[in-house]
mmCIF file of C-alpha atoms in Angstrom:
data_model
loop_
_atom_site.group_PDB
_atom_site.id
_atom_site.type_symbol
_atom_site.label_atom_id
_atom_site.label_comp_id
_atom_site.label_asym_id
_atom_site.label_seq_id
_atom_site.Cartn_x
_atom_site.Cartn_y
_atom_site.Cartn_z
ATOM 1 C CA MET A 255 6.478 34.553 -2.786
ATOM 2 C CA ASP A 256 6.617 32.407 0.844
ATOM 3 C CA GLU A 257 4.737 29.160 -0.020
ATOM 4 C CA GLN A 258 3.597 29.244 3.851
ATOM 5 C CA GLU A 259 0.624 31.503 5.337
ATOM 6 C CA GLY A 260 2.957 34.956 6.227
ATOM 7 C CA THR A 261 3.626 36.153 9.523
ATOM 8 C CA THR A 262 1.832 33.709 11.143
ATOM 9 C CA GLN A 263 5.189 31.092 10.995
ATOM 10 C CA THR A 264 2.474 27.751 11.408
ATOM 11 C CA THR A 265 2.918 24.899 8.493
ATOM 12 C CA ARG A 266 0.147 25.847 7.228
ATOM 13 C CA LEU A 267 0.894 25.621 3.751
ATOM 14 C CA THR A 268 -0.897 28.127 0.823
ATOM 15 C CA ALA A 269 -2.534 26.746 -2.119
ATOM 16 C CA ARG A 270 0.151 26.748 -3.563
ATOM 17 C CA GLY A 271 2.572 25.427 -1.230
ATOM 18 C CA ALA A 272 0.586 22.581 -1.066
ATOM 19 C CA ALA A 273 0.084 21.971 -4.916
ATOM 20 C CA THR A 274 4.170 22.748 -5.251
ATOM 21 C CA ARG A 275 4.156 19.694 -1.955
ATOM 22 C CA ALA A 276 1.989 17.519 -3.210
ATOM 23 C CA ARG A 277 4.073 17.405 -6.423
ATOM 24 C CA ILE A 278 6.960 16.537 -4.554
ATOM 25 C CA VAL A 279 5.474 13.572 -3.141
ATOM 26 C CA GLN A 280 3.804 11.847 -6.360
ATOM 27 C CA ALA A 281 7.543 12.847 -8.477
ATOM 28 C CA ALA A 282 9.410 10.849 -5.505
ATOM 29 C CA VAL A 283 5.996 8.034 -5.299
ATOM 30 C CA ASP A 284 6.907 7.527 -8.891
ATOM 31 C CA LEU A 285 10.082 7.554 -9.183
ATOM 32 C CA MET A 286 10.948 5.214 -6.077
ATOM 33 C CA GLN A 287 7.890 2.470 -6.998
ATOM 34 C CA VAL A 288 10.372 2.152 -10.638
ATOM 35 C CA LYS A 289 13.954 2.550 -9.543
ATOM 36 C CA GLY A 290 13.134 1.382 -6.175
ATOM 37 C CA VAL A 291 14.445 3.691 -3.081
ATOM 38 C CA ALA A 292 18.153 4.014 -3.082
ATOM 39 C CA ALA A 293 18.203 4.019 -6.703
ATOM 40 C CA THR A 294 16.223 7.718 -6.392
ATOM 41 C CA THR A 295 17.907 11.046 -5.633
ATOM 42 C CA LEU A 296 16.611 14.196 -3.895
ATOM 43 C CA ASP A 297 18.157 15.758 -7.900
ATOM 44 C CA ASP A 298 16.017 12.704 -9.847
ATOM 45 C CA VAL A 299 13.012 13.726 -7.584
ATOM 46 C CA ARG A 300 13.867 17.582 -8.080
ATOM 47 C CA ALA A 301 14.025 17.367 -11.328
ATOM 48 C CA ALA A 302 10.700 14.934 -12.549
ATOM 49 C CA SER A 303 8.261 17.819 -9.832
ATOM 50 C CA SER A 304 9.905 20.917 -11.780
ATOM 51 C CA THR A 305 11.222 22.123 -8.678
ATOM 52 C CA SER A 306 14.558 24.454 -7.202
ATOM 53 C CA LYS A 307 15.950 22.798 -4.622
ATOM 54 C CA SER A 308 14.810 25.092 -1.720
ATOM 55 C CA GLN A 309 11.348 24.215 -2.841
ATOM 56 C CA LEU A 310 12.445 20.830 -2.069
ATOM 57 C CA TYR A 311 14.014 21.228 0.758
ATOM 58 C CA HIS A 312 12.012 24.187 1.937
ATOM 59 C CA HIS A 313 9.128 21.228 2.470
ATOM 60 C CA PHE A 314 11.434 18.016 3.105
ATOM 61 C CA PRO A 315 14.972 18.637 4.905
ATOM 62 C CA ASP A 316 16.411 15.720 4.038
ATOM 63 C CA LYS A 317 15.691 11.951 2.086
ATOM 64 C CA LYS A 318 14.105 10.057 4.650
ATOM 65 C CA ALA A 319 11.303 13.292 5.737
ATOM 66 C CA LEU A 320 10.774 12.627 2.327
ATOM 67 C CA VAL A 321 10.726 8.098 1.767
ATOM 68 C CA ARG A 322 8.534 8.501 4.640
ATOM 69 C CA GLU A 323 5.343 10.821 3.229
ATOM 70 C CA VAL A 324 6.627 8.676 0.142
ATOM 71 C CA VAL A 325 5.543 5.581 2.715
ATOM 72 C CA ALA A 326 2.263 7.267 4.229
ATOM 73 C CA ALA A 327 1.418 8.266 0.786
ATOM 74 C CA GLN A 328 1.370 4.566 -1.101
ATOM 75 C CA GLY A 329 -0.273 3.140 2.403
ATOM 76 C CA THR A 330 -2.907 5.268 2.188
ATOM 77 C CA GLN A 331 -3.976 4.985 -1.475
ATOM 78 C CA LEU A 332 -4.049 0.815 -1.174
ATOM 79 C CA ILE A 333 -5.984 0.691 1.065
ATOM 80 C CA ALA A 334 -7.732 3.784 0.239
ATOM 81 C CA SER A 335 -7.856 1.516 -3.497
ATOM 82 C CA GLN A 336 -9.844 -1.432 -1.347
ATOM 83 C CA GLU A 337 -11.366 -0.224 1.481
ATOM 84 C CA ASP A 338 -15.014 0.164 0.343
ATOM 85 C CA GLN A 339 -14.658 -3.536 -1.427
ATOM 86 C CA LEU A 340 -13.386 -5.035 2.025
ATOM 87 C CA ARG A 341 -15.768 -3.577 4.217
ATOM 88 C CA ARG A 342 -18.616 -5.223 1.685
ATOM 89 C CA LEU A 343 -16.805 -8.356 2.206
ATOM 90 C CA ASN A 344 -18.985 -11.706 3.553
ATOM 91 C CA SER A 345 -18.614 -14.452 0.920
ATOM 92 C CA ILE A 346 -16.490 -16.471 -0.918
ATOM 93 C CA ARG A 347 -17.852 -15.034 -4.139
ATOM 94 C CA GLY A 348 -16.496 -11.853 -2.328
ATOM 95 C CA LEU A 349 -13.126 -12.372 -1.426
ATOM 96 C CA GLU A 350 -12.476 -13.650 -5.433
ATOM 97 C CA ARG A 351 -13.869 -9.919 -6.518
ATOM 98 C CA TRP A 352 -10.853 -8.801 -4.245
ATOM 99 C CA ARG A 353 -8.933 -11.064 -5.683
ATOM 100 C CA ASP A 354 -9.687 -10.101 -9.314
ATOM 101 C CA ALA A 355 -9.792 -6.626 -8.698
ATOM 102 C CA LEU A 356 -5.434 -6.951 -7.536
ATOM 103 C CA ILE A 357 -4.762 -8.804 -10.538
ATOM 104 C CA GLN A 358 -6.572 -6.172 -13.300
ATOM 105 C CA ARG A 359 -4.366 -3.847 -11.632
ATOM 106 C CA ALA A 360 -1.639 -5.648 -11.467
ATOM 107 C CA SER A 361 -2.236 -7.003 -14.666
ATOM 108 C CA LEU A 362 -1.953 -3.284 -16.058
ATOM 109 C CA ARG A 363 1.602 -3.600 -15.270
ATOM 110 C CA ASP A 364 2.327 -7.351 -16.362
ATOM 111 C CA GLY A 365 2.896 -8.211 -12.924
ATOM 112 C CA ALA A 366 6.268 -5.521 -12.550
ATOM 113 C CA TYR A 367 7.284 -3.711 -9.284
ATOM 114 C CA GLY A 368 5.053 -5.261 -7.574
ATOM 115 C CA CYS A 369 2.655 -4.101 -3.947
ATOM 116 C CA ALA A 370 3.331 -0.861 -3.562
ATOM 117 C CA ILE A 371 3.602 -1.192 -0.142
ATOM 118 C CA GLY A 372 4.887 -4.791 -0.216
ATOM 119 C CA SER A 373 8.371 -2.763 -2.146
ATOM 120 C CA LEU A 374 9.118 -0.389 -0.120
ATOM 121 C CA ALA A 375 9.074 -2.892 3.000
ATOM 122 C CA ALA A 376 11.551 -5.038 1.730
ATOM 123 C CA GLU A 377 13.735 -2.079 1.242
ATOM 124 C CA LEU A 378 13.253 -0.161 4.654
ATOM 125 C CA ALA A 379 11.878 -2.171 7.437
ATOM 126 C CA ASP A 380 15.540 -2.618 8.666
ATOM 127 C CA ARG A 381 17.132 0.367 7.448
ATOM 128 C CA ASP A 382 13.987 2.890 9.027
ATOM 129 C CA GLN A 383 12.479 2.624 12.744
ATOM 130 C CA GLU A 384 9.940 5.256 11.817
ATOM 131 C CA ALA A 385 9.030 4.010 8.250
ATOM 132 C CA ARG A 386 9.104 0.432 8.907
ATOM 133 C CA SER A 387 6.257 1.217 11.732
ATOM 134 C CA MET A 388 4.241 2.768 9.660
ATOM 135 C CA LEU A 389 4.336 0.291 7.162
ATOM 136 C CA ALA A 390 3.365 -2.252 9.799
ATOM 137 C CA LYS A 391 0.499 0.090 10.435
ATOM 138 C CA TYR A 392 -0.498 -0.326 6.974
ATOM 139 C CA PHE A 393 -0.562 -4.204 6.848
ATOM 140 C CA GLU A 394 -2.621 -3.791 10.037
ATOM 141 C CA ILE A 395 -5.613 -2.390 8.474
ATOM 142 C CA TRP A 396 -4.888 -4.155 6.022
ATOM 143 C CA GLU A 397 -5.238 -7.317 7.708
ATOM 144 C CA GLU A 398 -8.281 -5.562 9.600
ATOM 145 C CA LEU A 399 -10.384 -5.155 6.731
ATOM 146 C CA LEU A 400 -10.302 -8.490 5.895
ATOM 147 C CA ALA A 401 -10.906 -10.044 9.589
ATOM 148 C CA GLU A 402 -13.629 -8.261 9.765
ATOM 149 C CA GLY A 403 -14.952 -9.227 6.487
ATOM 150 C CA LEU A 404 -14.547 -13.301 7.670
ATOM 151 C CA ILE A 405 -15.211 -12.174 11.505
ATOM 152 C CA ARG A 406 -18.979 -11.443 8.832
ATOM 153 C CA MET A 407 -19.284 -14.624 7.304
ATOM 154 C CA ARG A 408 -18.289 -16.712 10.426
ATOM 155 C CA ALA A 409 -21.036 -14.218 11.483
ATOM 156 C CA SER A 410 -23.515 -15.257 9.385
ATOM 157 C CA GLY A 411 -22.806 -19.041 9.319
ATOM 158 C CA ALA A 412 -20.517 -18.818 6.029
ATOM 159 C CA LEU A 413 -17.877 -19.749 8.124
ATOM 160 C CA ARG A 414 -17.500 -22.552 11.352
ATOM 161 C CA PRO A 415 -17.257 -21.825 14.546
ATOM 162 C CA ASP A 416 -13.797 -22.879 14.387
ATOM 163 C CA ALA A 417 -12.561 -20.611 11.892
ATOM 164 C CA ASP A 418 -10.108 -18.133 12.749
ATOM 165 C CA PRO A 419 -10.285 -14.830 10.994
ATOM 166 C CA GLU A 420 -7.319 -13.151 12.040
ATOM 167 C CA LYS A 421 -5.202 -15.911 11.501
ATOM 168 C CA LEU A 422 -6.781 -16.661 8.197
ATOM 169 C CA ALA A 423 -6.968 -12.485 6.843
ATOM 170 C CA THR A 424 -3.074 -12.784 7.891
ATOM 171 C CA PHE A 425 -2.867 -16.364 5.551
ATOM 172 C CA LEU A 426 -4.369 -14.120 3.049
ATOM 173 C CA VAL A 427 -2.119 -10.779 2.542
ATOM 174 C CA ALA A 428 1.348 -13.170 3.180
ATOM 175 C CA ALA A 429 -0.327 -15.334 0.187
ATOM 176 C CA LEU A 430 -0.801 -12.230 -1.866
ATOM 177 C CA GLN A 431 2.686 -10.445 -0.980
ATOM 178 C CA GLY A 432 4.425 -13.802 -2.295
ATOM 179 C CA GLY A 433 1.959 -13.668 -5.462
ATOM 180 C CA TYR A 434 3.444 -10.073 -6.112
ATOM 181 C CA LEU A 435 7.154 -11.021 -5.198
ATOM 182 C CA LEU A 436 6.936 -13.271 -7.777
ATOM 183 C CA ALA A 437 4.466 -12.340 -10.523
ATOM 184 C CA GLN A 438 7.408 -9.100 -10.082
ATOM 185 C CA THR A 439 9.949 -11.575 -11.122
ATOM 186 C CA ALA A 440 8.026 -13.568 -14.298
ATOM 187 C CA HIS A 441 6.354 -9.694 -14.570
ATOM 188 C CA SER A 442 3.300 -12.270 -15.473
ATOM 189 C CA THR A 443 0.685 -12.473 -13.196
ATOM 190 C CA GLU A 444 -0.517 -15.615 -13.200
ATOM 191 C CA PRO A 445 1.483 -16.798 -10.269
ATOM 192 C CA MET A 446 0.093 -14.021 -7.763
ATOM 193 C CA LYS A 447 -3.469 -15.743 -9.415
ATOM 194 C CA LEU A 448 -2.319 -18.759 -8.539
ATOM 195 C CA THR A 449 -1.257 -18.041 -4.689
ATOM 196 C CA LEU A 450 -4.193 -16.375 -4.111
ATOM 197 C CA ASP A 451 -6.022 -18.749 -5.804
ATOM 198 C CA MET A 452 -4.373 -21.280 -2.951
ATOM 199 C CA ALA A 453 -5.026 -19.035 0.018
ATOM 200 C CA ILE A 454 -8.515 -18.622 -1.328
ATOM 201 C CA GLY A 455 -9.366 -22.571 -0.870
ATOM 202 C CA HIS A 456 -7.223 -22.743 2.814
ATOM 203 C CA VAL A 457 -10.700 -20.502 3.531
ATOM 204 C CA ARG A 458 -13.212 -22.840 1.575
ATOM 205 C CA THR A 459 -11.752 -25.446 3.422
ATOM 206 C CA PHE A 460 -13.561 -23.333 6.830
ATOM 207 C CA LEU A 461 -17.032 -23.093 5.029
ATOM 208 C CA ALA A 462 -19.856 -24.677 6.472
ATOM 209 C CA SER A 463 -21.513 -27.535 5.590
#
């Protein structure tokens, strides 16, 4: 059976085709998170997803196309995992709960593998312009969600008027990325917790009296 919609020659997939595509992407996500992008081959993905070579190439003509789909999957999942919490962010305690959730997730792997999109950025930013642009957009969305919470804190009077939510949000994400890297090399979330505590401590310096 053709995995596309028969004679229409459209790119809309049947349920079977969509399931095959999703299985390929998930296998690539899992492999690239553990082995890295460069060390993961299409043969690795084909074996892990239990698909034939023709099925794999039907959905992804080359590795670059698959990698970009992995970027989209990882970026979407990361934002979805934090969006609800960050849209309710309106206090320092909210920032601490955000920190605790991140630490808890990372502790399940003893800090291994780092940040899903940060690790991809380290490998791809200087090699694939389209992937770099995609990753930059996910980081932008992440920072915007944090900045919106800080704007709410400033509007409520919790933060002083001179607090700059956009710069503070960038600082929080940068501290988090450094924490992920240290946790990855130490296989411990303690460095990650320390960097986030210090970043939140910096936000505290803008609390209204």
